[in-house]
Amino acid sequence: MIVLGIVLGVLLIVLIWYTATYNSIKVSKLKVKESLSGIDVALTKRFDTLTKMLDVVKGFQQHEKAILTEIVNLRSGMTMKERKAASASMDQAMSEINVVAENYPELRSSENFIQLQKTIADVEEHLQAARRLYNANVTSYNAKIITFPNSIVAGAMHATEEEFFEAETAKRSDVAMTF
Amino acid sequence: MGISDSMNELERLRSRNSLLIGLTFGIPIVSMFFYGSLMFRSASPQASASTASPSLAFPLLMLFIPVSIVVLLLMANKNRKRFKQLYKETFVVNSLSNYFSQVMYDWENGFSQEQVKNFGLSRMGNRFSSEDYLRGVYKDILFEQADVTIRYHHNTGKSSSTVTYFKGRMFSFTFPKNQVTSLQIHSKNFAYAQSSPSGFKMQKVNLESEDFNKNFVVKTAYEHDAFYIITPALMERIQALSSKYRTMVMYFSGGRLFLGIEGCTDTFDPPMNKKLSYPEEQERIRRDVQDIIDVIDTMTQSVSL
């Protein structure tokens, strides 16, 4: 009877631990998902602002042959690789806009352009914040699922490590942004 | 009144203060000696009828000592207030205009209790005082600061206790990043931070820096706000500031930043224990002003939109 009691007690403890760990992993996963949507929102804002900037820059470049190409378009359900590529193409576009602005003093002093520059600076700070929040959540989630004994529950849930969102300098050259 | 006249008057008030303090302690001591000598003389066999009776002197002394102490303390307090006022008029008011624009300085008053409550920094007790209010503009940043003391006094009837929630300097200034709902950062050793400023449900956030997490508690209504405001550069600057000021608490809301620094009081207060020297006092004011400038620079550097 005592042995049965001990066995039932141990089973109960294991069940409680399993449920708590299962829920904790689920909550962490949810936080990763939420913060990923934060990145998408920031990327979309950045895309919109950059598109407006490109329009303004194109207006100043009309008499020249070169025309700015489009930035990698954003769409829902992008993979992490696609997100990184989109982000890198925006980085590239931004640096090229700055090069053009250097050659056109009127563009630099244009009210519209100055306002867009301020907006893009703020949008980029939001993107940085969203990226850091996402990476912090991924770190916490990954640590949770790979450490023992949580890894047992994570294995049973088929939980896999999440990928970090980092702008890789090397990948930036993959996206051609020509004028 | 010219500088020289002010310095003379300050010295006169300072000497008078020393005299009043000396008398406050001296009168009870002299009275006790007097009473002792009366006792001695009345107890001696040669005591005549004309010798004053100690039994009559005792009630008179018991009345004279407290009354004289109260009167002297009131006089000393009035004297100190006059000294403080003249010092602030001579040294502080003029100096501040050299560093800040649109200066308003009110050394007798500070923030109101309601204002401090809305700062979202400290728990509010039932005893509140604030003085040395300063408002000005530095590098286009409008700031206000004042010394603040918040205490909680508890009396059960049998015993009473007083807990100091906050004693230090509080700042309020415009912050360029204005899209923040509610974000509070405080040193781990600050035990009386307001739990839900502006009624927001706050959640604890861990940032990437282990060092920062070890020294500070970060609470916010939206996690994104914490990462948006607390950039790695700001983390470093807050850490640097905390090596100078051990206990800090800050609250970001809308386009304002509120900051409390514990233990940092008596801004622009005069020293009464030594003779004043004009260049030394100017330097002291400059250091106090520099502290304010350092705090504003640290918190707003490279944050421009």
Short mmCIF file of N, CA, C and O in Angstrom, two decimals, chain B residues 8-100:
data_model
loop_
_atom_site.label_atom_id
_atom_site.label_comp_id
_atom_site.label_asym_id
_atom_site.label_seq_id
_atom_site.Cartn_x
_atom_site.Cartn_y
_atom_site.Cartn_z
N ASN B 8 29.50 90.20 3.18
CA ASN B 8 29.59 90.67 4.57
C ASN B 8 28.36 90.25 5.36
O ASN B 8 28.45 89.80 6.50
N GLU B 9 27.21 90.43 4.72
CA GLU B 9 25.95 90.09 5.39
C GLU B 9 25.89 88.57 5.64
O GLU B 9 25.46 88.13 6.71
N LEU B 10 26.36 87.80 4.66
CA LEU B 10 26.36 86.34 4.83
C LEU B 10 27.26 85.94 6.00
O LEU B 10 26.90 85.07 6.80
N GLU B 11 28.40 86.59 6.10
CA GLU B 11 29.32 86.27 7.19
C GLU B 11 28.72 86.65 8.54
O GLU B 11 28.85 85.92 9.53
N ARG B 12 28.01 87.80 8.56
CA ARG B 12 27.37 88.25 9.81
C ARG B 12 26.31 87.23 10.24
O ARG B 12 26.25 86.84 11.40
N LEU B 13 25.51 86.79 9.28
CA LEU B 13 24.45 85.82 9.59
C LEU B 13 25.04 84.48 10.04
O LEU B 13 24.51 83.81 10.92
N ARG B 14 26.15 84.11 9.40
CA ARG B 14 26.80 82.84 9.74
C ARG B 14 27.34 82.89 11.18
O ARG B 14 27.13 81.96 11.97
N SER B 15 27.97 84.01 11.55
CA SER B 15 28.50 84.15 12.91
C SER B 15 27.36 84.16 13.92
O SER B 15 27.45 83.55 15.00
N ARG B 16 26.28 84.83 13.55
CA ARG B 16 25.13 84.91 14.45
C ARG B 16 24.55 83.51 14.68
O ARG B 16 24.15 83.16 15.79
N ASN B 17 24.56 82.72 13.60
CA ASN B 17 24.03 81.36 13.72
C ASN B 17 24.88 80.53 14.69
O ASN B 17 24.34 79.81 15.54
N SER B 18 26.20 80.69 14.57
CA SER B 18 27.10 79.95 15.48
C SER B 18 26.84 80.37 16.92
O SER B 18 26.80 79.53 17.83
N LEU B 19 26.62 81.67 17.13
CA LEU B 19 26.36 82.18 18.48
C LEU B 19 25.05 81.60 19.03
O LEU B 19 25.00 81.13 20.18
N LEU B 20 24.02 81.62 18.21
CA LEU B 20 22.71 81.11 18.65
C LEU B 20 22.78 79.62 18.99
O LEU B 20 22.20 79.17 19.99
N ILE B 21 23.50 78.86 18.16
CA ILE B 21 23.64 77.43 18.43
C ILE B 21 24.42 77.23 19.74
O ILE B 21 24.07 76.40 20.59
N GLY B 22 25.47 78.06 19.91
CA GLY B 22 26.28 77.97 21.13
C GLY B 22 25.44 78.25 22.36
O GLY B 22 25.52 77.54 23.38
N LEU B 23 24.59 79.27 22.26
CA LEU B 23 23.73 79.63 23.40
C LEU B 23 22.71 78.52 23.69
O LEU B 23 22.40 78.24 24.84
N THR B 24 22.20 77.90 22.63
CA THR B 24 21.19 76.83 22.80
C THR B 24 21.77 75.70 23.66
O THR B 24 21.07 75.12 24.50
N PHE B 25 23.02 75.39 23.43
CA PHE B 25 23.64 74.33 24.23
C PHE B 25 24.18 74.88 25.56
O PHE B 25 24.18 74.20 26.57
N GLY B 26 24.63 76.15 25.53
CA GLY B 26 25.28 76.73 26.70
C GLY B 26 24.32 77.04 27.83
O GLY B 26 24.65 76.78 29.01
N ILE B 27 23.15 77.57 27.53
CA ILE B 27 22.21 78.00 28.59
C ILE B 27 21.83 76.85 29.52
O ILE B 27 21.91 76.99 30.75
N PRO B 28 21.43 75.67 29.00
CA PRO B 28 21.10 74.58 29.94
C PRO B 28 22.30 74.19 30.81
O PRO B 28 22.14 73.94 32.01
N ILE B 29 23.50 74.20 30.21
CA ILE B 29 24.69 73.78 30.98
C ILE B 29 24.97 74.78 32.10
O ILE B 29 25.15 74.42 33.27
N VAL B 30 24.95 76.08 31.75
CA VAL B 30 25.21 77.13 32.75
C VAL B 30 24.12 77.08 33.85
O VAL B 30 24.42 77.19 35.05
N SER B 31 22.87 76.87 33.42
CA SER B 31 21.77 76.82 34.39
C SER B 31 21.96 75.67 35.37
O SER B 31 21.68 75.80 36.57
N MET B 32 22.42 74.55 34.85
CA MET B 32 22.63 73.37 35.70
C MET B 32 23.75 73.65 36.72
O MET B 32 23.64 73.30 37.90
N PHE B 33 24.79 74.32 36.26
CA PHE B 33 25.88 74.70 37.18
C PHE B 33 25.36 75.63 38.28
O PHE B 33 25.68 75.49 39.45
N PHE B 34 24.55 76.60 37.83
CA PHE B 34 23.97 77.56 38.76
C PHE B 34 23.13 76.84 39.82
O PHE B 34 23.26 77.09 41.03
N TYR B 35 22.30 75.92 39.35
CA TYR B 35 21.45 75.17 40.27
C TYR B 35 22.30 74.32 41.22
O TYR B 35 22.04 74.24 42.42
N GLY B 36 23.34 73.73 40.68
CA GLY B 36 24.25 72.90 41.48
C GLY B 36 24.91 73.72 42.57
O GLY B 36 25.01 73.28 43.73
N SER B 37 25.34 74.93 42.20
CA SER B 37 26.02 75.76 43.20
C SER B 37 25.04 76.19 44.28
O SER B 37 25.39 76.28 45.46
N LEU B 38 23.78 76.43 43.88
CA LEU B 38 22.75 76.79 44.88
C LEU B 38 22.56 75.64 45.88
O LEU B 38 22.48 75.84 47.10
N MET B 39 22.48 74.46 45.36
CA MET B 39 22.29 73.25 46.19
C MET B 39 23.45 73.14 47.18
O MET B 39 23.26 72.87 48.37
N PHE B 40 24.65 73.36 46.63
CA PHE B 40 25.85 73.22 47.44
C PHE B 40 25.85 74.25 48.57
O PHE B 40 26.11 73.92 49.72
N ARG B 41 25.52 75.51 48.19
CA ARG B 41 25.57 76.59 49.18
C ARG B 41 24.49 76.41 50.25
O ARG B 41 24.70 76.66 51.43
N SER B 42 23.28 75.98 49.82
CA SER B 42 22.19 75.83 50.82
C SER B 42 22.47 74.66 51.75
O SER B 42 22.01 74.63 52.90
N ALA B 43 23.23 73.68 51.27
CA ALA B 43 23.52 72.52 52.11
C ALA B 43 24.67 72.79 53.09
O ALA B 43 24.80 72.10 54.11
N SER B 44 25.47 73.83 52.81
CA SER B 44 26.63 74.10 53.67
C SER B 44 26.18 74.71 55.00
O SER B 44 25.15 75.42 55.05
N PRO B 45 26.91 74.45 56.10
CA PRO B 45 26.50 74.92 57.43
C PRO B 45 26.48 76.44 57.53
O PRO B 45 25.71 77.02 58.30
N GLN B 46 27.29 77.12 56.64
CA GLN B 46 27.34 78.59 56.74
C GLN B 46 26.17 79.27 56.00
O GLN B 46 26.11 80.49 55.91
N ALA B 47 25.26 78.49 55.40
CA ALA B 47 24.19 79.08 54.61
C ALA B 47 23.32 80.00 55.45
O ALA B 47 22.89 79.64 56.56
N SER B 48 23.09 81.22 54.96
CA SER B 48 22.29 82.18 55.73
C SER B 48 20.88 82.21 55.16
O SER B 48 20.57 81.59 54.14
N ALA B 49 20.03 82.96 55.75
CA ALA B 49 18.62 83.05 55.33
C ALA B 49 18.49 83.75 53.99
O ALA B 49 17.55 83.54 53.24
N SER B 50 19.53 84.62 53.73
CA SER B 50 19.45 85.38 52.48
C SER B 50 19.82 84.54 51.26
O SER B 50 19.62 84.95 50.12
N THR B 51 20.41 83.35 51.48
CA THR B 51 20.80 82.49 50.35
C THR B 51 19.55 82.01 49.62
O THR B 51 18.58 81.58 50.25
N ALA B 52 19.57 82.13 48.28
CA ALA B 52 18.40 81.71 47.49
C ALA B 52 18.10 80.23 47.71
O ALA B 52 19.01 79.40 47.78
N SER B 53 16.82 79.91 47.78
CA SER B 53 16.43 78.52 48.05
C SER B 53 16.43 77.70 46.76
O SER B 53 15.82 78.10 45.77
N PRO B 54 17.07 76.50 46.73
CA PRO B 54 17.07 75.66 45.52
C PRO B 54 15.66 75.20 45.17
O PRO B 54 15.33 75.03 44.00
N SER B 55 14.80 75.05 46.18
CA SER B 55 13.45 74.58 45.90
C SER B 55 12.64 75.62 45.11
O SER B 55 11.71 75.29 44.39
N LEU B 56 13.03 76.89 45.24
CA LEU B 56 12.35 77.95 44.47
C LEU B 56 12.99 78.07 43.09
O LEU B 56 12.31 78.29 42.08
N ALA B 57 14.33 77.90 43.06
CA ALA B 57 15.06 78.04 41.78
C ALA B 57 14.71 76.92 40.81
O ALA B 57 14.67 77.14 39.59
N PHE B 58 14.45 75.71 41.32
CA PHE B 58 14.22 74.56 40.43
C PHE B 58 13.05 74.78 39.45
O PHE B 58 13.22 74.64 38.24
N PRO B 59 11.83 75.14 39.95
CA PRO B 59 10.75 75.36 38.98
C PRO B 59 11.03 76.52 38.02
O PRO B 59 10.65 76.45 36.84
N LEU B 60 11.74 77.54 38.53
CA LEU B 60 12.06 78.67 37.64
C LEU B 60 12.99 78.23 36.51
O LEU B 60 12.80 78.58 35.35
N LEU B 61 13.98 77.41 36.89
CA LEU B 61 14.91 76.91 35.87
C LEU B 61 14.21 75.98 34.88
O LEU B 61 14.46 76.01 33.68
N MET B 62 13.31 75.15 35.43
CA MET B 62 12.58 74.21 34.57
C MET B 62 11.71 74.94 33.54
O MET B 62 11.39 74.42 32.49
N LEU B 63 11.32 76.16 33.87
CA LEU B 63 10.54 76.98 32.94
C LEU B 63 11.48 77.74 31.99
O LEU B 63 11.26 77.79 30.78
N PHE B 64 12.56 78.28 32.59
CA PHE B 64 13.49 79.12 31.83
C PHE B 64 14.23 78.33 30.74
O PHE B 64 14.33 78.79 29.59
N ILE B 65 14.73 77.13 31.08
CA ILE B 65 15.55 76.37 30.12
C ILE B 65 14.78 76.02 28.84
O ILE B 65 15.21 76.38 27.74
N PRO B 66 13.60 75.36 28.96
CA PRO B 66 12.92 75.03 27.70
C PRO B 66 12.49 76.26 26.90
O PRO B 66 12.62 76.27 25.67
N VAL B 67 12.02 77.30 27.63
CA VAL B 67 11.57 78.50 26.91
C VAL B 67 12.75 79.12 26.15
O VAL B 67 12.64 79.47 24.97
N SER B 68 13.90 79.21 26.83
CA SER B 68 15.05 79.83 26.15
C SER B 68 15.52 78.98 24.97
O SER B 68 15.89 79.52 23.92
N ILE B 69 15.47 77.66 25.13
CA ILE B 69 15.88 76.78 24.01
C ILE B 69 14.96 76.99 22.81
O ILE B 69 15.42 77.15 21.66
N VAL B 70 13.65 77.00 23.08
CA VAL B 70 12.69 77.18 21.98
C VAL B 70 12.92 78.52 21.27
O VAL B 70 12.98 78.60 20.04
N VAL B 71 13.08 79.59 22.10
CA VAL B 71 13.27 80.92 21.51
C VAL B 71 14.57 80.96 20.68
O VAL B 71 14.57 81.45 19.54
N LEU B 72 15.63 80.39 21.22
CA LEU B 72 16.91 80.40 20.50
C LEU B 72 16.83 79.58 19.20
O LEU B 72 17.37 79.98 18.17
N LEU B 73 16.15 78.44 19.28
CA LEU B 73 16.03 77.61 18.07
C LEU B 73 15.22 78.33 16.99
O LEU B 73 15.55 78.26 15.81
N LEU B 74 14.16 79.02 17.42
CA LEU B 74 13.35 79.78 16.45
C LEU B 74 14.18 80.88 15.80
O LEU B 74 14.12 81.10 14.59
N MET B 75 14.98 81.55 16.65
CA MET B 75 15.83 82.62 16.12
C MET B 75 16.88 82.06 15.15
O MET B 75 17.14 82.63 14.09
N ALA B 76 17.46 80.91 15.54
CA ALA B 76 18.48 80.28 14.67
C ALA B 76 17.87 79.86 13.34
O ALA B 76 18.47 80.02 12.28
N ASN B 77 16.65 79.33 13.40
CA ASN B 77 15.96 78.88 12.20
C ASN B 77 15.69 80.06 11.25
O ASN B 77 15.91 79.97 10.04
N LYS B 78 15.23 81.16 11.84
CA LYS B 78 14.93 82.36 11.05
C LYS B 78 16.24 82.89 10.43
O LYS B 78 16.27 83.26 9.26
N ASN B 79 17.27 82.86 11.24
CA ASN B 79 18.58 83.33 10.78
C ASN B 79 19.11 82.47 9.62
O ASN B 79 19.62 82.95 8.62
N ARG B 80 18.92 81.14 9.77
CA ARG B 80 19.39 80.20 8.75
C ARG B 80 18.63 80.40 7.43
O ARG B 80 19.20 80.34 6.35
N LYS B 81 17.32 80.66 7.58
CA LYS B 81 16.50 80.88 6.39
C LYS B 81 16.96 82.12 5.63
O LYS B 81 17.06 82.11 4.41
N ARG B 82 17.24 83.16 6.38
CA ARG B 82 17.71 84.42 5.78
C ARG B 82 19.07 84.19 5.10
O ARG B 82 19.31 84.68 4.00
N PHE B 83 19.93 83.41 5.75
CA PHE B 83 21.24 83.10 5.20
C PHE B 83 21.10 82.34 3.88
O PHE B 83 21.72 82.67 2.87
N LYS B 84 20.23 81.33 3.93
CA LYS B 84 20.00 80.49 2.75
C LYS B 84 19.48 81.33 1.59
O LYS B 84 19.94 81.20 0.45
N GLN B 85 18.52 82.20 1.91
CA GLN B 85 17.90 83.03 0.88
C GLN B 85 18.94 83.95 0.23
O GLN B 85 19.04 84.02 -1.00
N LEU B 86 19.74 84.58 1.08
CA LEU B 86 20.75 85.50 0.56
C LEU B 86 21.81 84.75 -0.26
O LEU B 86 22.26 85.22 -1.31
N TYR B 87 22.18 83.58 0.20
CA TYR B 87 23.17 82.76 -0.51
C TYR B 87 22.65 82.41 -1.90
O TYR B 87 23.36 82.53 -2.90
N LYS B 88 21.39 81.95 -1.94
CA LYS B 88 20.82 81.52 -3.22
C LYS B 88 20.69 82.70 -4.17
O LYS B 88 20.92 82.58 -5.36
N GLU B 89 20.31 83.87 -3.59
CA GLU B 89 20.17 85.05 -4.44
C GLU B 89 21.54 85.51 -4.96
O GLU B 89 21.69 85.90 -6.10
N THR B 90 22.55 85.42 -4.09
CA THR B 90 23.89 85.90 -4.46
C THR B 90 24.59 84.97 -5.43
O THR B 90 25.16 85.40 -6.42
N PHE B 91 24.54 83.66 -5.13
CA PHE B 91 25.34 82.72 -5.93
C PHE B 91 24.54 81.95 -6.97
O PHE B 91 24.99 81.80 -8.09
N VAL B 92 23.39 81.43 -6.56
CA VAL B 92 22.71 80.44 -7.41
C VAL B 92 21.96 81.07 -8.58
O VAL B 92 22.21 80.72 -9.73
N VAL B 93 21.07 82.00 -8.26
CA VAL B 93 20.16 82.53 -9.29
C VAL B 93 20.93 83.06 -10.50
O VAL B 93 20.62 82.72 -11.65
N ASN B 94 21.95 83.86 -10.26
CA ASN B 94 22.70 84.44 -11.39
C ASN B 94 23.50 83.38 -12.15
O ASN B 94 23.57 83.40 -13.37
N SER B 95 24.08 82.43 -11.40
CA SER B 95 24.89 81.39 -12.06
C SER B 95 24.07 80.52 -13.00
O SER B 95 24.54 80.15 -14.08
N LEU B 96 22.85 80.19 -12.57
CA LEU B 96 22.03 79.27 -13.37
C LEU B 96 21.79 79.80 -14.78
O LEU B 96 21.78 79.03 -15.74
N SER B 97 21.59 81.09 -14.89
CA SER B 97 21.32 81.68 -16.21
C SER B 97 22.52 81.54 -17.15
O SER B 97 22.36 81.62 -18.36
N ASN B 98 23.70 81.32 -16.59
CA ASN B 98 24.87 81.12 -17.45
C ASN B 98 24.87 79.75 -18.12
O ASN B 98 25.55 79.53 -19.12
N TYR B 99 24.16 78.81 -17.53
CA TYR B 99 24.19 77.44 -18.05
C TYR B 99 22.89 77.06 -18.78
O TYR B 99 22.91 76.24 -19.68
N PHE B 100 21.78 77.60 -18.30
CA PHE B 100 20.49 77.21 -18.86
C PHE B 100 19.72 78.44 -19.33
O PHE B 100 19.97 79.54 -18.86
#
